[in-house]
Amino acid sequence: MKKAVSQVIHDIQMFDSLEKSILIAVAGLFLPFQFAAAVLVFVLVYAAFKGELIYAIRHQLGAVWFYSFCVLEVVVSCAAQNWTGLVNALGFVLIGFFIAYYRRNLTPKLFQYVLSEIIALSWLCAAYGLYEFNKVSVRSGYEFFDFVVQNRPKNRINSTFMNANFYATIIEFVMVFCLYKFMRTKKVPFRIYYVITACLNFFMMLLTGCRTALLPFVFIFPIFFWADKKKWWFIASLVAESIVFVIVLFNPELVPRYDQMSTLNSRIKIWNAAWLLFTMFPLFGLGPQTYGHMYKRLHAHKAPHAHNIYLDALASYGIVGTFLLLGYGIRLWKEIFSSYKRSKDPAVFSMILCFLVIFFVHGLLDVTMNFLATGCIFLMILNSSVQHKTVQKI
């Protein structure tokens, strides 16, 4: 252990100032979003001062698609007086600039340290989440060890991420990172560390009460092992999931808030209203968070977004904005698949597939990628294939 710590200290000291600033930015994402944004701005100002930012943006993959989308959303949000949407759109720009800088400086070693940093920080989030759970339990008349997960959003833990569903999404990410690291190392102490970290985070996911976050795990493990060409792990994951399914079938109380189905009825009402919004503003929408901006005028169910990424994209961005996002996604996918065919690190491709599963499956019932930390980490992973390219620095 002492040798491992010494190696970490040595590696961090050997990183240049730009790489260290990326690690600082990643740590900042685990602060409340206002402070996270401030840290990102500070890092980007530093990058601009070093002459890195403009070059990185100019050579960013899919920049035309992504920034055309951002400009469109800024203009549409202003025209619709959707100020929450404007803040979101500016957040997209901030994330885009950071991703450009990240791509410019990413190396295989830095990528591994980014993942390790996020895994380590998840312990701090869990510690605060446990404190938070105790506080809301006592406030509602329960004991901590009753482990009562409540339905009201204000009585569910979010750690430092403003919302329980955002925290649950971060946990999904961390568990995929633990899976990737577990398969990548052969050292038993490290494997034990990743298993314990994953179990802790899964427990915290249950305490968030975010049932939707459980759905992607039906697919994550088999897809990871299949893409990583780990035949026996793939079979074992299918067997394990079958056993878990039977256990949950006969013990549904293991699923948090399993008996509280009112939220599903609410979502159906929200989806109907979101579709109506799309039909009202089909080309451009009214900017990010259109549903939250308009639900009162429609006398619809209160919600900040459409609780479905597909409907939310159509209602918020319209056909044109959604088309621009798809264009950016296709450019990214071409790079990802090209890297996979070169097989530099097939487990990275497996991890990216898992992130896409989280996006598309979790997104059936919720919208959690429009938050600074979740959106930034999601795009960092989708852009991680660039680590294997040789970049000439000016």
PDB file of C-alpha atoms in Angstrom, residues 44 46-58 97 100-101:
ATOM      1  CA  LEU A  44     -10.666  27.347 -18.580  1.00  0.00           C
ATOM      2  CA  TYR A  46      -6.012  29.196 -16.980  1.00  0.00           C
ATOM      3  CA  ALA A  47      -6.142  27.167 -20.212  1.00  0.00           C
ATOM      4  CA  ALA A  48      -6.771  30.333 -22.219  1.00  0.00           C
ATOM      5  CA  PHE A  49      -3.885  32.073 -20.445  1.00  0.00           C
ATOM      6  CA  LYS A  50      -1.612  29.167 -21.422  1.00  0.00           C
ATOM      7  CA  GLY A  51      -2.724  29.458 -25.050  1.00  0.00           C
ATOM      8  CA  GLU A  52      -4.445  26.066 -25.060  1.00  0.00           C
ATOM      9  CA  LEU A  53      -8.162  26.790 -25.108  1.00  0.00           C
ATOM     10  CA  ILE A  54      -8.742  28.441 -28.495  1.00  0.00           C
ATOM     11  CA  TYR A  55      -6.653  25.851 -30.330  1.00  0.00           C
ATOM     12  CA  ALA A  56      -8.480  23.042 -28.511  1.00  0.00           C
ATOM     13  CA  ILE A  57     -11.903  24.419 -29.445  1.00  0.00           C
ATOM     14  CA  ARG A  58     -10.911  24.967 -33.080  1.00  0.00           C
ATOM     15  CA  PHE A  97     -15.122  24.216 -23.737  1.00  0.00           C
ATOM     16  CA  ALA A 100     -12.248  20.522 -25.873  1.00  0.00           C
ATOM     17  CA  TYR A 101      -9.475  21.222 -23.343  1.00  0.00           C
TER      18      TYR A 101
END
